[in-house]
mmCIF file of C-alpha atoms in Angstrom:
data_model
loop_
_atom_site.group_PDB
_atom_site.id
_atom_site.type_symbol
_atom_site.label_atom_id
_atom_site.label_comp_id
_atom_site.label_asym_id
_atom_site.label_seq_id
_atom_site.Cartn_x
_atom_site.Cartn_y
_atom_site.Cartn_z
ATOM 1 C CA MET A 1 113.595 77.188 133.628
ATOM 2 C CA LEU A 2 111.792 74.791 131.778
ATOM 3 C CA LEU A 3 108.306 75.559 130.417
ATOM 4 C CA LYS A 4 105.265 73.243 130.807
ATOM 5 C CA PRO A 5 104.279 71.294 127.795
ATOM 6 C CA MET A 6 101.079 72.723 126.006
ATOM 7 C CA SER A 7 98.391 70.315 125.594
ATOM 8 C CA PRO A 8 96.234 70.257 122.364
ATOM 9 C CA GLU A 9 93.288 71.922 124.297
ATOM 10 C CA ASP A 10 95.880 74.405 125.670
ATOM 11 C CA TRP A 11 96.649 75.375 122.376
ATOM 12 C CA ALA A 12 93.080 75.025 120.855
ATOM 13 C CA ALA A 13 91.835 77.919 123.703
ATOM 14 C CA PHE A 14 94.855 80.224 123.092
ATOM 15 C CA PHE A 15 94.153 80.173 119.543
ATOM 16 C CA GLU A 16 90.712 80.864 119.698
ATOM 17 C CA ALA A 17 91.338 83.831 121.883
ATOM 18 C CA ALA A 18 94.215 85.146 119.701
ATOM 19 C CA ILE A 19 91.923 84.841 116.521
ATOM 20 C CA TYR A 20 88.401 85.377 117.324
ATOM 21 C CA ALA A 21 88.116 86.741 120.968
ATOM 22 C CA ASP A 22 85.821 90.121 120.939
ATOM 23 C CA ASP A 23 88.130 91.631 123.942
ATOM 24 C CA PRO A 24 91.063 92.994 122.482
ATOM 25 C CA VAL A 25 93.216 92.369 125.923
ATOM 26 C CA GLU A 26 92.543 89.156 125.835
ATOM 27 C CA ARG A 27 93.452 88.691 122.066
ATOM 28 C CA ASP A 28 96.630 90.510 122.735
ATOM 29 C CA GLN A 29 97.535 88.440 125.485
ATOM 30 C CA ALA A 30 96.888 85.158 123.822
ATOM 31 C CA ARG A 31 98.637 86.469 120.447
ATOM 32 C CA GLY A 32 101.880 87.321 122.139
ATOM 33 C CA PHE A 33 101.957 83.907 124.177
ATOM 34 C CA ILE A 34 101.368 82.195 120.691
ATOM 35 C CA ALA A 35 104.268 84.425 118.959
ATOM 36 C CA GLN A 36 106.575 83.359 121.661
ATOM 37 C CA ARG A 37 105.909 79.755 122.074
ATOM 38 C CA ALA A 38 104.344 78.602 118.662
ATOM 39 C CA GLU A 39 105.247 75.247 117.503
ATOM 40 C CA PRO A 40 105.180 73.963 113.788
ATOM 41 C CA LYS A 41 101.836 72.759 114.285
ATOM 42 C CA GLN A 42 100.583 76.145 115.197
ATOM 43 C CA ILE A 43 102.987 77.913 112.905
ATOM 44 C CA LYS A 44 101.403 75.873 109.798
ATOM 45 C CA ALA A 45 97.826 76.520 111.126
ATOM 46 C CA LEU A 46 98.450 80.345 111.129
ATOM 47 C CA ILE A 47 99.914 80.230 107.493
ATOM 48 C CA ALA A 48 96.730 78.281 106.294
ATOM 49 C CA LEU A 49 94.643 81.143 108.211
ATOM 50 C CA LEU A 50 96.288 83.653 105.939
ATOM 51 C CA ASP A 51 93.444 82.569 103.425
ATOM 52 C CA ALA A 52 90.748 82.659 105.951
ATOM 53 C CA GLN A 53 87.137 83.790 104.901
ATOM 54 C CA PHE A 54 87.138 86.862 107.036
ATOM 55 C CA ARG A 55 89.684 89.665 106.639
ATOM 56 C CA ALA A 56 89.870 90.130 110.882
ATOM 57 C CA SER A 57 91.031 86.452 110.652
ATOM 58 C CA ARG A 58 93.746 86.996 108.300
ATOM 59 C CA ARG A 59 95.091 90.170 109.747
ATOM 60 C CA ARG A 60 95.191 88.614 113.100
ATOM 61 C CA ALA A 61 96.986 85.409 111.827
ATOM 62 C CA ALA A 62 99.647 87.874 109.862
ATOM 63 C CA ARG A 63 99.972 89.987 112.744
ATOM 64 C CA ILE A 64 101.096 86.828 115.160
ATOM 65 C CA LEU A 65 103.254 85.695 112.171
ATOM 66 C CA SER A 66 105.013 88.943 111.800
ATOM 67 C CA GLU A 67 105.948 89.019 115.796
ATOM 68 C CA MET A 68 107.604 85.668 115.943
ATOM 69 C CA ARG A 69 111.456 85.360 115.397
ATOM 70 C CA VAL A 70 112.289 84.530 111.690
ATOM 71 C CA GLU A 71 114.272 81.798 112.851
ATOM 72 C CA ALA A 72 111.155 80.252 113.979
ATOM 73 C CA VAL A 73 108.906 81.083 111.290
ATOM 74 C CA GLY A 74 111.247 82.070 108.285
ATOM 75 C CA SER A 75 111.432 78.259 106.801
ATOM 76 C CA TYR A 76 107.484 77.719 106.865
ATOM 77 C CA LEU A 77 106.956 80.980 105.117
ATOM 78 C CA ASP A 78 109.376 80.169 102.727
ATOM 79 C CA LYS A 79 107.851 76.974 101.623
ATOM 80 C CA ALA A 80 104.352 78.987 101.953
ATOM 81 C CA LEU A 81 105.534 81.634 99.396
ATOM 82 C CA THR A 82 107.458 78.980 96.862
ATOM 83 C CA ASN A 83 104.520 76.761 96.794
ATOM 84 C CA PRO A 84 102.320 77.277 93.864
ATOM 85 C CA ASN A 85 99.645 74.658 94.999
ATOM 86 C CA LEU A 86 98.790 77.154 97.970
ATOM 87 C CA SER A 87 96.502 80.047 97.055
ATOM 88 C CA SER A 88 97.953 83.601 95.769
ATOM 89 C CA ARG A 89 96.819 85.096 98.924
ATOM 90 C CA ILE A 90 98.600 82.933 101.429
ATOM 91 C CA ARG A 91 101.794 83.570 98.869
ATOM 92 C CA ALA A 92 101.176 87.215 99.173
ATOM 93 C CA ASN A 93 100.840 87.374 102.868
ATOM 94 C CA ALA A 94 103.814 85.396 103.267
ATOM 95 C CA GLY A 95 105.771 87.390 101.062
ATOM 96 C CA ARG A 96 104.462 90.337 102.807
ATOM 97 C CA ILE A 97 105.633 89.028 106.329
ATOM 98 C CA LEU A 98 109.152 88.019 104.870
ATOM 99 C CA GLY A 99 109.555 91.393 103.729
ATOM 100 C CA LEU A 100 109.344 92.440 107.442
ATOM 101 C CA LEU A 101 111.382 90.044 109.138
ATOM 102 C CA ALA A 102 113.838 88.361 106.872
ATOM 103 C CA PRO A 103 117.554 89.674 106.492
ATOM 104 C CA ALA A 104 118.541 91.228 103.114
ATOM 105 C CA GLU A 105 119.032 89.097 99.821
ATOM 106 C CA HIS A 106 116.150 86.596 100.933
ATOM 107 C CA PRO A 107 116.120 84.042 98.314
ATOM 108 C CA ALA A 108 112.573 82.961 98.686
ATOM 109 C CA LEU A 109 111.505 86.829 97.798
ATOM 110 C CA GLY A 110 113.628 86.614 94.861
ATOM 111 C CA VAL A 111 111.602 83.489 93.837
ATOM 112 C CA GLY A 112 108.220 85.520 94.920
ATOM 113 C CA LEU A 113 109.435 88.219 92.536
ATOM 114 C CA LYS A 114 108.940 85.878 89.825
ATOM 115 C CA ASP A 115 105.453 84.359 90.490
ATOM 116 C CA LYS A 116 102.576 84.325 87.981
ATOM 117 C CA GLU A 117 100.368 86.420 89.985
ATOM 118 C CA ALA A 118 101.284 90.271 90.420
ATOM 119 C CA ARG A 119 99.476 90.356 93.896
ATOM 120 C CA VAL A 120 102.488 88.134 95.186
ATOM 121 C CA ARG A 121 105.235 89.999 93.165
ATOM 122 C CA ARG A 122 104.153 93.229 94.683
ATOM 123 C CA ALA A 123 104.141 91.623 98.334
ATOM 124 C CA CYS A 124 107.911 90.358 97.369
ATOM 125 C CA ALA A 125 109.088 93.812 96.123
ATOM 126 C CA SER A 126 110.777 94.887 99.438
ATOM 127 C CA ARG A 127 114.282 95.943 100.979
ATOM 128 C CA ALA A 128 114.708 92.281 101.789
ATOM 129 C CA ALA A 129 114.738 90.952 98.583
ATOM 130 C CA PRO A 130 117.490 90.217 96.348
ATOM 131 C CA ALA A 131 119.008 93.364 94.545
ATOM 132 C CA ASN A 132 119.141 91.427 91.178
ATOM 133 C CA ALA A 133 115.652 90.136 91.347
ATOM 134 C CA LEU A 134 114.503 93.761 92.343
ATOM 135 C CA THR A 135 116.074 95.229 89.448
ATOM 136 C CA GLU A 136 114.608 92.372 86.900
ATOM 137 C CA ALA A 137 111.421 93.366 88.133
ATOM 138 C CA LEU A 138 111.746 97.021 86.803
ATOM 139 C CA THR A 139 110.614 95.688 83.605
ATOM 140 C CA ASP A 140 107.590 93.963 85.308
ATOM 141 C CA GLU A 141 104.074 94.353 83.499
ATOM 142 C CA ASP A 142 102.558 95.587 86.577
ATOM 143 C CA MET A 143 103.214 98.968 86.994
ATOM 144 C CA GLU A 144 102.816 98.666 91.248
ATOM 145 C CA VAL A 145 105.771 96.095 91.146
ATOM 146 C CA VAL A 146 107.983 98.389 89.156
ATOM 147 C CA GLU A 147 107.277 101.211 91.480
ATOM 148 C CA ARG A 148 107.797 99.047 94.719
ATOM 149 C CA ALA A 149 111.064 97.383 93.222
ATOM 150 C CA ALA A 150 112.291 100.910 92.258
ATOM 151 C CA LEU A 151 111.341 102.388 95.728
ATOM 152 C CA ALA A 152 113.449 99.110 97.246
ATOM 153 C CA LEU A 153 116.176 99.628 95.194
ATOM 154 C CA LYS A 154 116.662 103.426 95.748
ATOM 155 C CA SER A 155 116.186 102.705 99.545
ATOM 156 C CA LEU A 156 119.146 100.131 99.550
ATOM 157 C CA GLY A 157 121.277 102.705 96.996
ATOM 158 C CA GLN A 158 121.889 99.716 94.569
ATOM 159 C CA ILE A 159 121.170 100.967 91.191
ATOM 160 C CA ASP A 160 122.465 99.632 87.857
ATOM 161 C CA THR A 161 122.068 102.313 85.582
ATOM 162 C CA ASP A 162 121.961 99.816 82.647
ATOM 163 C CA ALA A 163 119.145 98.150 84.069
ATOM 164 C CA LEU A 164 117.163 101.761 84.758
ATOM 165 C CA GLU A 165 117.958 102.374 80.889
ATOM 166 C CA LYS A 166 116.444 98.688 79.902
ATOM 167 C CA ALA A 167 113.422 99.672 81.885
ATOM 168 C CA LEU A 168 113.003 102.939 80.530
ATOM 169 C CA LEU A 169 112.930 101.286 76.945
ATOM 170 C CA HIS A 170 110.573 98.849 78.056
ATOM 171 C CA HIS A 171 107.767 100.928 79.400
ATOM 172 C CA GLU A 172 105.402 103.371 76.834
ATOM 173 C CA ALA A 173 104.901 105.312 80.205
ATOM 174 C CA PRO A 174 106.847 104.746 82.871
ATOM 175 C CA PRO A 175 105.757 105.087 86.398
ATOM 176 C CA GLU A 176 106.600 107.842 88.757
ATOM 177 C CA THR A 177 109.054 106.236 90.903
ATOM 178 C CA LEU A 178 111.166 104.994 88.111
ATOM 179 C CA VAL A 179 111.129 108.332 86.188
ATOM 180 C CA ARG A 180 112.277 109.934 89.710
ATOM 181 C CA LEU A 181 115.272 107.302 89.617
ATOM 182 C CA VAL A 182 116.152 108.287 86.147
ATOM 183 C CA ALA A 183 115.881 112.148 87.186
ATOM 184 C CA GLU A 184 118.513 111.315 89.950
ATOM 185 C CA PHE A 185 120.680 108.855 88.392
ATOM 186 C CA MET A 186 120.258 109.431 84.698
ATOM 187 C CA PRO A 187 119.077 112.863 84.181
ATOM 188 C CA ILE A 188 120.264 112.927 80.709
ATOM 189 C CA CYS A 189 117.764 110.228 79.620
ATOM 190 C CA LEU A 190 115.008 112.209 80.923
ATOM 191 C CA SER A 191 114.312 114.010 77.551
ATOM 192 C CA SER A 192 114.033 110.743 75.609
ATOM 193 C CA THR A 193 111.673 109.402 78.488
ATOM 194 C CA GLN A 194 107.852 109.712 77.700
ATOM 195 C CA GLY A 195 104.780 109.845 79.847
ATOM 196 C CA GLU A 196 103.104 112.664 82.236
ATOM 197 C CA HIS A 197 105.562 111.572 85.214
ATOM 198 C CA ALA A 198 108.455 112.080 82.676
ATOM 199 C CA LYS A 199 107.270 115.420 81.453
ATOM 200 C CA ALA A 200 106.898 116.795 85.453
ATOM 201 C CA ALA A 201 110.175 115.322 86.125
ATOM 202 C CA ARG A 202 111.949 117.033 83.332
ATOM 203 C CA LEU A 203 110.584 120.436 84.537
ATOM 204 C CA ASP A 204 111.457 119.511 87.986
ATOM 205 C CA TYR A 205 115.116 118.858 86.771
ATOM 206 C CA VAL A 206 115.099 122.441 85.125
ATOM 207 C CA ALA A 207 113.690 124.144 87.840
ATOM 208 C CA ASN A 208 116.699 122.661 90.140
ATOM 209 C CA GLU A 209 119.396 123.746 87.658
#
């Protein structure tokens, strides 16, 4: 069954309802329609809204994009994430949505993990990012990036003990998630690890022996 082509006026009405309607039922119906039938022009408009002035507009645009098939929206999100001319807010939101939709080892998330803005790197530190990029992120200067990368690697079960040791040497006071990884996979290194989290992990390790 062929669907009737949408006129620009029809798209504008659905877009208006999905982003700005006060009635949640009307908004949800429009959101579902756009998620199923959006064309390149609408996808690009939604990505632009990831930098909208109002938080509600950004959140609603992100929700629509996250409900699309990755085959339909993935390439546009990749371009947004890796385009340094776009705002860091758009790049971060694109990375966050790709983390939900993309398959494992998604290259654009690896690029995002090297972004100059910490908020973008945080958004890209997910299970869908390449394992080697997550491993490199264990030495990031932003502790939240390190935490998220460590959690993702633990979830994936891909732990490089050499990289763990390098990360420990890099951070004067390693974040808790990294220390917990060391306690699980390299407990012998706990004795030389500094910081409050390491102290707590050493006590836990002794208690469990």
